[in-house]
CSV table of C-alpha atoms and ligand atoms in Angstrom, one decimal:
chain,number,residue,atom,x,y,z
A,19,UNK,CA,0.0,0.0,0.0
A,20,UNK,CA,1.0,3.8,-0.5
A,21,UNK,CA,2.4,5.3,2.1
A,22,UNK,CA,1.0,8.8,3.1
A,23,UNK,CA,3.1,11.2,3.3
A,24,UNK,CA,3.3,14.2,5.2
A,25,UNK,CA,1.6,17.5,3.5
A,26,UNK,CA,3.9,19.9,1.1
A,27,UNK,CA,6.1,22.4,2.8
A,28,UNK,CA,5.5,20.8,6.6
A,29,UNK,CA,8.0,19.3,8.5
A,30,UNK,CA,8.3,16.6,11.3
A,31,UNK,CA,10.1,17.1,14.4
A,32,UNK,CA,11.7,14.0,15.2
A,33,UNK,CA,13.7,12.9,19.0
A,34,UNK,CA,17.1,14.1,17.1
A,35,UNK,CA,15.6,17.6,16.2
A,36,UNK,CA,13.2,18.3,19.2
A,37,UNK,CA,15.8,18.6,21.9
A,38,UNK,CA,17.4,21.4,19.8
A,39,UNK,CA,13.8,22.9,20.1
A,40,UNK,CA,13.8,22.0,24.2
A,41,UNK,CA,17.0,24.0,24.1
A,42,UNK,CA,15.7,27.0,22.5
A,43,UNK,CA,12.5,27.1,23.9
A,44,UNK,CA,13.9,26.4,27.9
A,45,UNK,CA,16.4,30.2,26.7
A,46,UNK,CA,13.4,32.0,25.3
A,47,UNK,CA,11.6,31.5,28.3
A,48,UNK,CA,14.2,32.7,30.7
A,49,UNK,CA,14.7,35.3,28.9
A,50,UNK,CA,11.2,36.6,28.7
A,51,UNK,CA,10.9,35.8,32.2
A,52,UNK,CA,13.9,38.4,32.9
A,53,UNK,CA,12.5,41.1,30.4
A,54,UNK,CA,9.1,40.9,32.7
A,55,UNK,CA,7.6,39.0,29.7
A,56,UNK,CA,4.3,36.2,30.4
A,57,UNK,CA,3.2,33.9,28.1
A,58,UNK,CA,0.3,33.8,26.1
A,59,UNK,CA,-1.4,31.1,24.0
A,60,UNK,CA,-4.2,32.0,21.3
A,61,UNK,CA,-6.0,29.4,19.1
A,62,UNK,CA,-4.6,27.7,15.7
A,63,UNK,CA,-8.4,29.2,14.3
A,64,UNK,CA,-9.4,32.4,14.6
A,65,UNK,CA,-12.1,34.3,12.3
A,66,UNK,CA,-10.5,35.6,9.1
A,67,UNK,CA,-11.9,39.0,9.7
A,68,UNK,CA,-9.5,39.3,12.2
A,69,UNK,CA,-6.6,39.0,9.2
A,70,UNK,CA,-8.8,41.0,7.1
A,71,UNK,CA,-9.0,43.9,9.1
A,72,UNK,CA,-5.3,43.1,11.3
A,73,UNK,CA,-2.8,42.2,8.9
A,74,UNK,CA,-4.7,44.5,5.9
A,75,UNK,CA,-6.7,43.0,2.7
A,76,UNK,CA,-3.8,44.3,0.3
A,77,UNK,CA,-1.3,42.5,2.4
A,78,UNK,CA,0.5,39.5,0.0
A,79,UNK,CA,-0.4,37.2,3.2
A,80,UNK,CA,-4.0,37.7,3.1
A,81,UNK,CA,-4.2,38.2,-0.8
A,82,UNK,CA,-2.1,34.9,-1.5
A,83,UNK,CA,-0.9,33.1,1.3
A,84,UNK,CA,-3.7,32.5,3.8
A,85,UNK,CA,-5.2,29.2,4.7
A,86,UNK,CA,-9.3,29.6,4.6
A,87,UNK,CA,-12.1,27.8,4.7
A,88,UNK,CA,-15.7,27.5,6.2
A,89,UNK,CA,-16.3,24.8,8.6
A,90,UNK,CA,-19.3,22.9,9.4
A,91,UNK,CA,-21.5,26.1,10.9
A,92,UNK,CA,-20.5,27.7,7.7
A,93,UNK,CA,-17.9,30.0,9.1
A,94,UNK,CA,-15.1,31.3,7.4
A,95,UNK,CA,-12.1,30.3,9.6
A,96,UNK,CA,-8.3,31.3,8.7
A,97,UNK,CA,-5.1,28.9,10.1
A,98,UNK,CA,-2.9,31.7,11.8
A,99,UNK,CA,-0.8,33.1,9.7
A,100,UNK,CA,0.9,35.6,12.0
A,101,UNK,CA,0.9,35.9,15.7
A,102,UNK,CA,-0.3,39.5,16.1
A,103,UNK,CA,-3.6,39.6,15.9
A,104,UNK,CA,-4.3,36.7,17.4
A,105,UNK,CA,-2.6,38.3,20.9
A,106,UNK,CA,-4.3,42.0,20.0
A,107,UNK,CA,-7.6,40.1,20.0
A,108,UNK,CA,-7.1,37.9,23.5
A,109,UNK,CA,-5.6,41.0,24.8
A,110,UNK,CA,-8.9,43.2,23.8
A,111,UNK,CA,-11.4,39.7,24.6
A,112,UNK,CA,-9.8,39.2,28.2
A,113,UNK,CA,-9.8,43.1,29.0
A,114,UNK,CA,-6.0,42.4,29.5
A,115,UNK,CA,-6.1,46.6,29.1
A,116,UNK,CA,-7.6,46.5,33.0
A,117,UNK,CA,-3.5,45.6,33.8
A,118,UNK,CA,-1.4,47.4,34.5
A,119,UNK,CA,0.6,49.3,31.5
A,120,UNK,CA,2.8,48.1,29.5
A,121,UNK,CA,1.2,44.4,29.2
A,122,UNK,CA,4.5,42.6,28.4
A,123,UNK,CA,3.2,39.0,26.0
A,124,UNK,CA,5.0,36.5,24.7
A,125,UNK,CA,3.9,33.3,22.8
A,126,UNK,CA,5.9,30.3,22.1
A,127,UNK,CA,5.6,27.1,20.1
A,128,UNK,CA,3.1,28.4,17.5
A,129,UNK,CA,2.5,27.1,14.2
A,130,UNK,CA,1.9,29.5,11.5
A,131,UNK,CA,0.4,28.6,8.2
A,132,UNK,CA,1.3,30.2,4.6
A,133,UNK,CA,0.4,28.9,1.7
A,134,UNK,CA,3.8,29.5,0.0
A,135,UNK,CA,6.1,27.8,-2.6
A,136,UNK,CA,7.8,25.5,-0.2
A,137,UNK,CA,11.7,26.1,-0.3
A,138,UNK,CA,14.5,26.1,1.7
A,139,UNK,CA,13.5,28.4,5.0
A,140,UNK,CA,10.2,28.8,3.9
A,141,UNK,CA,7.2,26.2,4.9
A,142,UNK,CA,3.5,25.8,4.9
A,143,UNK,CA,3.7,25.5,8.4
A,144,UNK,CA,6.5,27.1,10.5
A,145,UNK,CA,6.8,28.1,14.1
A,146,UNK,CA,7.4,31.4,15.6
A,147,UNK,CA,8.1,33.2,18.9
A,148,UNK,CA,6.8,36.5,19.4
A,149,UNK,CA,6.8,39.5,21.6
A,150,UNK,CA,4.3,41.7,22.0
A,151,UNK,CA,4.6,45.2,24.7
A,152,UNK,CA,1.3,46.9,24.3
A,153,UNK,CA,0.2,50.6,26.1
A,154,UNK,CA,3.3,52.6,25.6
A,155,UNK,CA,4.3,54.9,23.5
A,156,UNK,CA,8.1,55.1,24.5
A,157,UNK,CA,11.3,54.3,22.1
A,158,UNK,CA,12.7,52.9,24.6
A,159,UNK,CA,10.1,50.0,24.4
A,160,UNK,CA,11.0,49.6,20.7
A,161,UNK,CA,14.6,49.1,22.2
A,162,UNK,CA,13.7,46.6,24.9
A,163,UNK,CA,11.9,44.7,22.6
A,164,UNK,CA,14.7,45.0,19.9
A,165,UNK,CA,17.3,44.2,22.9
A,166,UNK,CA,15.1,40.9,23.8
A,167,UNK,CA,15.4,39.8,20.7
A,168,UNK,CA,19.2,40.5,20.0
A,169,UNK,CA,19.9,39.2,24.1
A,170,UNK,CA,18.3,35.9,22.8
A,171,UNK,CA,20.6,35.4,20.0
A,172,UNK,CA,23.8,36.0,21.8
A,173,UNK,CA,22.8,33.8,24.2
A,174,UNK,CA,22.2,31.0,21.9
A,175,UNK,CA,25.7,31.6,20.2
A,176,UNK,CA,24.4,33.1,17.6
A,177,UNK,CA,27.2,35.7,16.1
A,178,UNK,CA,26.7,36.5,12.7
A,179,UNK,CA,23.1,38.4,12.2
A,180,UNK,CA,22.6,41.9,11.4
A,181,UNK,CA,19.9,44.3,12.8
A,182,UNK,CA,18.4,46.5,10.3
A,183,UNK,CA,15.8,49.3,11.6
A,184,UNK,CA,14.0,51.4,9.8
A,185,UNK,CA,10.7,53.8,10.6
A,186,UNK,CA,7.9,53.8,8.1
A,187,UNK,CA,5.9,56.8,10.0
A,188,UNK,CA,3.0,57.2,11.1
A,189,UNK,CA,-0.4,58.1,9.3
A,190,UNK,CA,0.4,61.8,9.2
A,191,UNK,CA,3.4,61.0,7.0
A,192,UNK,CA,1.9,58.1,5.7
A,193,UNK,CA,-0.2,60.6,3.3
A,194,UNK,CA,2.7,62.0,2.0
A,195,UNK,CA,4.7,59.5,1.5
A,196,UNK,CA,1.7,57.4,-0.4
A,197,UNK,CA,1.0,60.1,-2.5
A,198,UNK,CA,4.6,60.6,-3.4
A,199,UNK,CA,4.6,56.3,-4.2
A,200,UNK,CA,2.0,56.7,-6.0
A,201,UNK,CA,3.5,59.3,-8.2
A,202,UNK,CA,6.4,57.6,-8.9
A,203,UNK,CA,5.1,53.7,-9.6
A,204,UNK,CA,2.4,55.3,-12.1
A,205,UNK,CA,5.6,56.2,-14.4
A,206,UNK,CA,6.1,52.1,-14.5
A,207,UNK,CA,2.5,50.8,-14.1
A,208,UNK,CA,2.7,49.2,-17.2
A,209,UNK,CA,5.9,47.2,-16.0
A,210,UNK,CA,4.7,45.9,-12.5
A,211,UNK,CA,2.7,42.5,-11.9
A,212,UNK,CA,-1.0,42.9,-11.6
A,213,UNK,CA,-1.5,42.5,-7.5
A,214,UNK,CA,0.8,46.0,-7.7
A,215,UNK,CA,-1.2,47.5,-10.3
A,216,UNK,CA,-3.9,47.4,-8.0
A,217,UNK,CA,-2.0,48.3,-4.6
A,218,UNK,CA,-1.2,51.5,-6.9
A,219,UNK,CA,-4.4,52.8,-5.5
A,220,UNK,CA,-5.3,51.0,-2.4
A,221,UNK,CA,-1.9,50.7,-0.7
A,222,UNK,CA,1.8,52.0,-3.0
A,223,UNK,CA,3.6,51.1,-0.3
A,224,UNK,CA,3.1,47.4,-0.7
A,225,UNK,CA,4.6,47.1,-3.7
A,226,UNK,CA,7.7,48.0,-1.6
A,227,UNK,CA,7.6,44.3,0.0
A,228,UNK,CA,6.2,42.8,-3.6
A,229,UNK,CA,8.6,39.6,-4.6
A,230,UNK,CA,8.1,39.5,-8.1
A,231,UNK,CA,11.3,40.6,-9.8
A,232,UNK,CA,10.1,43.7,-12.1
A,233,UNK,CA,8.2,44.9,-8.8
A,234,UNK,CA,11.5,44.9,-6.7
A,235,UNK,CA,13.8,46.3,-9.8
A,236,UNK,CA,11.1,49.4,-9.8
A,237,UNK,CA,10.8,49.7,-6.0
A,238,UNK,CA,14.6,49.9,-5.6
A,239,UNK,CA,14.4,53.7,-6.3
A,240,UNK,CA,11.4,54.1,-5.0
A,241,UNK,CA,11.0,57.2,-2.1
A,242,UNK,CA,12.1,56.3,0.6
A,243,UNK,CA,9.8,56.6,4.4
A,244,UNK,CA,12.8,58.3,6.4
A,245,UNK,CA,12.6,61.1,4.0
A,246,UNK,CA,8.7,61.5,4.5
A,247,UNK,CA,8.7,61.4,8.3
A,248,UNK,CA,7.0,64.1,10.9
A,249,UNK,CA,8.6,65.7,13.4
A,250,UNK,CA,7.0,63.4,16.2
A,251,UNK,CA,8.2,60.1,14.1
A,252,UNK,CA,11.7,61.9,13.8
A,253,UNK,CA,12.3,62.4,17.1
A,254,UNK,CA,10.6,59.1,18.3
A,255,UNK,CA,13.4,57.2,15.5
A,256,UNK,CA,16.1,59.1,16.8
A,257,UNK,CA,15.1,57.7,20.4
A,258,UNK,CA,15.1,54.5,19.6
A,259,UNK,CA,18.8,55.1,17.9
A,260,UNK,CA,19.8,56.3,21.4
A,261,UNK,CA,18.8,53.7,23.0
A,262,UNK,CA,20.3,51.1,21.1
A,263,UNK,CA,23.4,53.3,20.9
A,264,UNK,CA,23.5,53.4,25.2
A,265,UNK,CA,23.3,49.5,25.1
A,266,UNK,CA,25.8,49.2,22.7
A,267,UNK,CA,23.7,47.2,20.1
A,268,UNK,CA,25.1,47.7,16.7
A,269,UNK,CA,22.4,48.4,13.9
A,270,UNK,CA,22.0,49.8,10.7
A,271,UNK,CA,19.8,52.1,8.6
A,272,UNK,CA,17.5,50.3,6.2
A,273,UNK,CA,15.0,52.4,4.3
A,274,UNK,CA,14.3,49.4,2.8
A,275,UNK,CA,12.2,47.6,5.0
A,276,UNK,CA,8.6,48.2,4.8
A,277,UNK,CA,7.2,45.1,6.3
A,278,UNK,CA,4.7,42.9,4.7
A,279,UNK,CA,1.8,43.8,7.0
A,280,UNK,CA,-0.1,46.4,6.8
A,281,UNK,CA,-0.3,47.1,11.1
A,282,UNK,CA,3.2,48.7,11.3
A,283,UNK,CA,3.5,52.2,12.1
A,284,UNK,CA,7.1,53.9,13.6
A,285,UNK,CA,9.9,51.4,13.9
A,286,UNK,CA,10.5,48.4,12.0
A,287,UNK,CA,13.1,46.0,11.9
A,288,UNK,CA,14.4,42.6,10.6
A,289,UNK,CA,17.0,40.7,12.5
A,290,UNK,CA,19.0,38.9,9.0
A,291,UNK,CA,21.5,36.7,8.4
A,292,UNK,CA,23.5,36.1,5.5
A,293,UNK,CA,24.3,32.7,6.2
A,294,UNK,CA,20.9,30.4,5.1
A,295,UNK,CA,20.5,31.5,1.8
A,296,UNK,CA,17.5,33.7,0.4
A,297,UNK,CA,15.8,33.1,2.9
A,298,UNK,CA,17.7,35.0,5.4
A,299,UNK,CA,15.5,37.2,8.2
A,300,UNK,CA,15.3,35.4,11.0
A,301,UNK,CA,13.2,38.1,13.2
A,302,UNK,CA,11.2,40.9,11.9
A,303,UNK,CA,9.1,43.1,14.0
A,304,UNK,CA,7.7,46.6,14.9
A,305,UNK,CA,5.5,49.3,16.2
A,306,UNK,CA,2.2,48.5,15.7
A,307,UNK,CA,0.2,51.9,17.5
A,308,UNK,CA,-3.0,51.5,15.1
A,309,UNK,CA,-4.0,48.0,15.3
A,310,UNK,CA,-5.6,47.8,18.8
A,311,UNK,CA,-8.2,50.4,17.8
A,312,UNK,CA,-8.5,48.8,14.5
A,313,UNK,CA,-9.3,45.4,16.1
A,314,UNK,CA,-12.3,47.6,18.0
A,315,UNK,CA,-10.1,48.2,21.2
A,316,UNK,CA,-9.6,51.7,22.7
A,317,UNK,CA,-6.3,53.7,20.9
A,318,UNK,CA,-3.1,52.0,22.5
A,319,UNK,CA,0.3,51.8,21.2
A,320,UNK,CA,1.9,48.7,20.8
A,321,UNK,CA,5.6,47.3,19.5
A,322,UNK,CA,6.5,43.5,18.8
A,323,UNK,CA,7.9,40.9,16.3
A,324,UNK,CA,7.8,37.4,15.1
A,325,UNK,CA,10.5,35.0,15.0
A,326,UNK,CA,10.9,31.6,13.0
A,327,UNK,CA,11.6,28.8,14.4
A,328,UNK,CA,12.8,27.2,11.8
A,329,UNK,CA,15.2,30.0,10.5
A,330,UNK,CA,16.7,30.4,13.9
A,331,UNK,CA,17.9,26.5,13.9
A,332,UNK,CA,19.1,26.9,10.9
A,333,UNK,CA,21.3,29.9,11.5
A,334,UNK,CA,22.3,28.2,14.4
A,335,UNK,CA,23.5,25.3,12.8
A,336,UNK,CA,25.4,27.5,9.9
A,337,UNK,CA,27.2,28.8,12.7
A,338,UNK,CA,28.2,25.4,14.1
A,339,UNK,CA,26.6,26.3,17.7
A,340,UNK,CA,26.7,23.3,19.9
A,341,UNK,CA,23.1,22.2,21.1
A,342,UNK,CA,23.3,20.2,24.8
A,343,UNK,CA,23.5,16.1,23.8
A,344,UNK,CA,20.1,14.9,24.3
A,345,UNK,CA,19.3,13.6,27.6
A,346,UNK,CA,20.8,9.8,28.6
A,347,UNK,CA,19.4,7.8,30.6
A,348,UNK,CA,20.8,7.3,34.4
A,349,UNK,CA,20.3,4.1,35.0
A,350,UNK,CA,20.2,1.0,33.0
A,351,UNK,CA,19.2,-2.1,34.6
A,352,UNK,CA,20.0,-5.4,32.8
A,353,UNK,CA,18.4,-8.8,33.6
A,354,UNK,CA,18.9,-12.4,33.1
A,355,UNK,CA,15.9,-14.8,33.6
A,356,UNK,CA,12.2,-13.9,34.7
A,357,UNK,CA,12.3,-13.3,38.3
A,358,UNK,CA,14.9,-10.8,37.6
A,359,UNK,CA,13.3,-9.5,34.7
A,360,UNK,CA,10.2,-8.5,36.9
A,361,UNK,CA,12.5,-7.0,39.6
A,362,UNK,CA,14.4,-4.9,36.9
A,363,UNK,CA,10.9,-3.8,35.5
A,364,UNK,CA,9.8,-2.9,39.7
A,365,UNK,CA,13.3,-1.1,40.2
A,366,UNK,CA,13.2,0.9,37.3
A,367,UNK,CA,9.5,2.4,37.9
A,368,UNK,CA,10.7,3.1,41.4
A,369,UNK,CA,13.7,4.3,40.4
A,370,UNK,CA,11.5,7.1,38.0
A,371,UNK,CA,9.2,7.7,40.8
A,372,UNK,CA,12.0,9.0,42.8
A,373,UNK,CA,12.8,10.9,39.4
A,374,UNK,CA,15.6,9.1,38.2
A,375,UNK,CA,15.7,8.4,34.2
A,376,UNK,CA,15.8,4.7,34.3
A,377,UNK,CA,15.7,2.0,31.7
A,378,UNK,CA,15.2,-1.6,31.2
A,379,UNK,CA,14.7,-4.1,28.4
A,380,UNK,CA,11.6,-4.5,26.6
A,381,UNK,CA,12.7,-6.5,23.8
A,382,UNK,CA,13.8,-10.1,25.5
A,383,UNK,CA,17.8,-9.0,24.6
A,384,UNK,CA,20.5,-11.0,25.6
A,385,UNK,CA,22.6,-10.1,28.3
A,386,UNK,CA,25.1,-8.7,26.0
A,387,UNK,CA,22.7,-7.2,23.5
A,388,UNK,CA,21.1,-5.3,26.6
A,389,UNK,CA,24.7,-3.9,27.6
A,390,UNK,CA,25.0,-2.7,23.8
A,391,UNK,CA,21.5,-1.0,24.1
A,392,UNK,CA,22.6,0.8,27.4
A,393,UNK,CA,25.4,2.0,25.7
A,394,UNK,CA,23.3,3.3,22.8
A,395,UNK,CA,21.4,5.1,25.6
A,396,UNK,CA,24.4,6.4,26.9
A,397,UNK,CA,23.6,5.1,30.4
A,398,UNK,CA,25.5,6.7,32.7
A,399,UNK,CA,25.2,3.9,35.2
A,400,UNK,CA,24.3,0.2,34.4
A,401,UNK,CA,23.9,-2.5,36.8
A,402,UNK,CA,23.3,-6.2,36.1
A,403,UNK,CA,20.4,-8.0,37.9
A,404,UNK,CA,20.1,-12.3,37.9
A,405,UNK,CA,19.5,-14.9,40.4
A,406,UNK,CA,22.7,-14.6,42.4
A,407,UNK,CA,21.8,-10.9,42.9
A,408,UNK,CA,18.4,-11.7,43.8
A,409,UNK,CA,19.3,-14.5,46.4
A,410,UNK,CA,22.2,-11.7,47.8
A,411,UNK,CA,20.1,-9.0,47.5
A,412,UNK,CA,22.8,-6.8,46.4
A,413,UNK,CA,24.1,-5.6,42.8
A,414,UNK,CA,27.0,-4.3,41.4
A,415,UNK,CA,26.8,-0.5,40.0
A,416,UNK,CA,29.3,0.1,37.3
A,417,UNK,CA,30.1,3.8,36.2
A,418,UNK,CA,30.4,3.6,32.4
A,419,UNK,CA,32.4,7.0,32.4
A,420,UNK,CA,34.9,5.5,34.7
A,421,UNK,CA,34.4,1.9,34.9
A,422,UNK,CA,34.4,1.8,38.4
A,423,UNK,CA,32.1,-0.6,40.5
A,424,UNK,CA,30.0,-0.6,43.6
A,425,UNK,CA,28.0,-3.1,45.2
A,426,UNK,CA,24.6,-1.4,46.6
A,427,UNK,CA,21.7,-3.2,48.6
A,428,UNK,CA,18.5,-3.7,46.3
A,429,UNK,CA,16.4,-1.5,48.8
A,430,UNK,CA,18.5,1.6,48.4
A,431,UNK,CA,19.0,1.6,44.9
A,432,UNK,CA,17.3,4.2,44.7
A,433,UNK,CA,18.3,6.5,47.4
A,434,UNK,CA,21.6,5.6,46.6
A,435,UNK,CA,21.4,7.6,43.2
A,436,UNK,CA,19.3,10.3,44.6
A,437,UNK,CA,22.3,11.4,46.6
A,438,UNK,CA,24.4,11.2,43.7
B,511,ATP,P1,9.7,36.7,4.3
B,511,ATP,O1,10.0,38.1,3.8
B,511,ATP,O2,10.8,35.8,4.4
B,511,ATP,O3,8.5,36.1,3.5
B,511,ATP,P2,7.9,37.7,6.2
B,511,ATP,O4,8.1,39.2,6.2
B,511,ATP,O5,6.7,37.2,5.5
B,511,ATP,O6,9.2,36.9,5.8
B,511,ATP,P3,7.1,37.8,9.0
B,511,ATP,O7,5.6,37.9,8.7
B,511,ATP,O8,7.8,39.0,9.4
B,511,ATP,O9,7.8,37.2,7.7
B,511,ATP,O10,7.3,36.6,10.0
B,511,ATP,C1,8.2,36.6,11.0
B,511,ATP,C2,9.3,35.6,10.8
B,511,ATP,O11,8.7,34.3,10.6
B,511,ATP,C3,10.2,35.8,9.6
B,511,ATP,O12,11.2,36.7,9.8
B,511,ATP,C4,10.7,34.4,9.3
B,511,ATP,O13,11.8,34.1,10.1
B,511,ATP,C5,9.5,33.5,9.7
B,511,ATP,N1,8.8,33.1,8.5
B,511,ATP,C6,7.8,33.8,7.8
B,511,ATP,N2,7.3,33.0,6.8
B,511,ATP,C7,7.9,31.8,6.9
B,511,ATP,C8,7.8,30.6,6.2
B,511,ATP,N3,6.9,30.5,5.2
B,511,ATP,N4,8.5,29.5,6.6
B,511,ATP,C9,9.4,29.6,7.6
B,511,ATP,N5,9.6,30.7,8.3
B,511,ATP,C10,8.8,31.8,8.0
B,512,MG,MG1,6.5,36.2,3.6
């Protein structure tokens, strides 16, 4: 028979992957923790309005790359493709604004769903991480948030990633700036794929972030937001600059970056690497001061970003960072014959009640097959268990690092390798 195979562009996570996942995951919670960060988990599902109106109908993520569908009532439900508005939402649906200011959220482990060409660094499903500070207006939020993400990857070993910022303004410059867009993509109109045509009018500033080729040949001399910005978005820029500067992060001008959603307002920025191929920002993120009102929430300002998963391992291993081994076991007990058998099967619950990693054999091994397992496991202990044992009540403990023995008593097995 066929065998199924997983769908196109997802990935499994098998024992020899997930511990590098553990690894990561264990350092992103500390370090939320020490930022003043909690965790928050949303739904997978969530109404596609909320992308519609969150991430921005013009948005190549909502016109291209969004899993839809109606389920059985007939609702049309979208697979997260971001983690944003998902948070925005449980923030505004469990009156999280009652808190006290700013409400520092994290979420972890969360699959993300685009409907993309698979390629290297670039799935149907992925994972992310993401920040979100909501309630204040200060740069030196931007920075924290910016410094989280940058504290993360020099903790994980990670040398070789470049911060670019930018600030795309807010909608006071915004007009400006769109209107001087639009001027300038109307003289190649002709050239650009048809999505821009149509962002022309509804939003010029998306075919900034447009991946067709002729779309990002024309946008490379497009106007640029830094030369559009107020006074107020100057200054607040220039702030986060500052702060960055006083922590000694290194960063660089982009006037690139736009973003590909539509929520971003003020800072932006993309955390890259030039080490995984084309597919190289790792962490991209942002102020975000409109989106709480848009999602029907009182005016509150709010600054974030989104990390991959996926992208972070894979900078990580370019850079030839060592993950921990995976866990060995302890203890392996070995057994010849059935009365010993069931006694290494009793010891070796006991010994993981008392929460000891402990193994046996399930497989009816020989004696010396059992020892070769063990070593597989890299068993840090292993002790042999047959009759004469049984009848003495007493086993040997060998240390496989050393090779060094010890006879123990049966009934303090286990409190002999608590103490260890
Ligand atoms: P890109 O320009 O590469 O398409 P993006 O701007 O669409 O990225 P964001 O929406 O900012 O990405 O998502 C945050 C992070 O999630 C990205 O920086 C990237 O690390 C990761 N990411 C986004 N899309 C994918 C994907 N399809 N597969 C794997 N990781 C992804
Ligand atoms: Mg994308």
């Amino acid at each position: 028979m066929q065998q199924i195979q997983a769908p196109k562009g997802t990935k499994d996570i098998i024992p020899s992957e997930s511990h590098k996942w553990h690894y990561i995951e264990d350092e992103i919670r500390k370090q939320c923790e020490l930022f003043g960060a909690s965790e928050v988990r949303t739904p997978i599902i969530e109404h596609t309005e909320l992308f519609l109106r969150g991430v921005g109908d013009t948005t190549d993520i909502v016109q291209k790359e969004m899993y839809t569908f109606l389920d059985k009532g007939g609702r049309s439900i979208t697979l997260k493709p971001e983690g944003t508005a998902g948070i925005v939402r449980a923030f505004l649906e469990n009156r999280l604004f009652n808190e006290p200011m700013p409400q520092k959220l994290y979420y972890l482990y969360s699959p993300t769903f685009r409907y993309e060409k698979p390629q290297a660094g670039r799935y149907r499903e992925h994972h992310q991480f993401g920040v979100e500070f909501i309630g204040s207006y200060s740069p030196k939020t931007d920075a924290e948030v910016i410094i989280l993400a940058m504290t993360l990857f020099k903790k994980l070993g990670i040398t070789q990633l470049g911060l670019h910022i930018n600030s795309i303004g807010c909608p006071v410059c915004r007009k400006a700036y769109n209107a001087a867009l639009h001027d300038y993509f109307m003289g190649y109109a002709d050239d650009m794929c048809q999505t821009c045509r149509t962002r022309l009018d509804t939003n010029p500033m998306r075919i900034i972030d447009c991946k067709v080729p002729q779309c990002k040949e024309i946008a490379k001399h497009a106007p640029r937001t830094v030369d559009y910005l107020c006074d107020d978005c100057k200054e607040h820029f220039e702030g986060v600059k500052r702060c960055l500067e006083a922590t000694g992060v290194e960063y660089k001008v982009d006037p690139d970056i736009v973003r590909g959603l539509d929520y971003y307002t003020g800072t932006v920025f993309e955390v890259v690497s030039d080490r995984i191929g084309a597919q190289g920002t790792v962490c991209g993120g942002g102020r975000y001061n409109g989106l709480i009102e848009e999602l029907g929430g009182q005016s509150l300002p709010a600054v974030g970003f989104g990390m991959g998963m996926e992208r972070l391992i894979a900078v990580m291993e370019n850079n030839e960072v060592n993950f921990p081994a995976p866990p060995s076991v302890t203890v392996y007990v070995a057994a010849m014959g059935e009365a010993a058998r069931l006694k290494a099967f009793a010891l070796v619950q006991e010994l993981r009640s008392k929460g000891i990693s402990a193994e046996f054999d399930h497989m009816d091994r020989s004696l010396k097959a059992q020892l070769k397992y063990a070593n597989k496991l890299g068993s840090v202990y292993t002790t042999v268990l047959g009759d004469d044992e049984l009848t003495a009540g007493s086993v040997r403990v060998k240390c496989m690092a050393d090779g060094t023995e010890e006879a123990v008593e049966l009934d303090r097995l286990a409190d002999y390798f608590d103490m260890k």
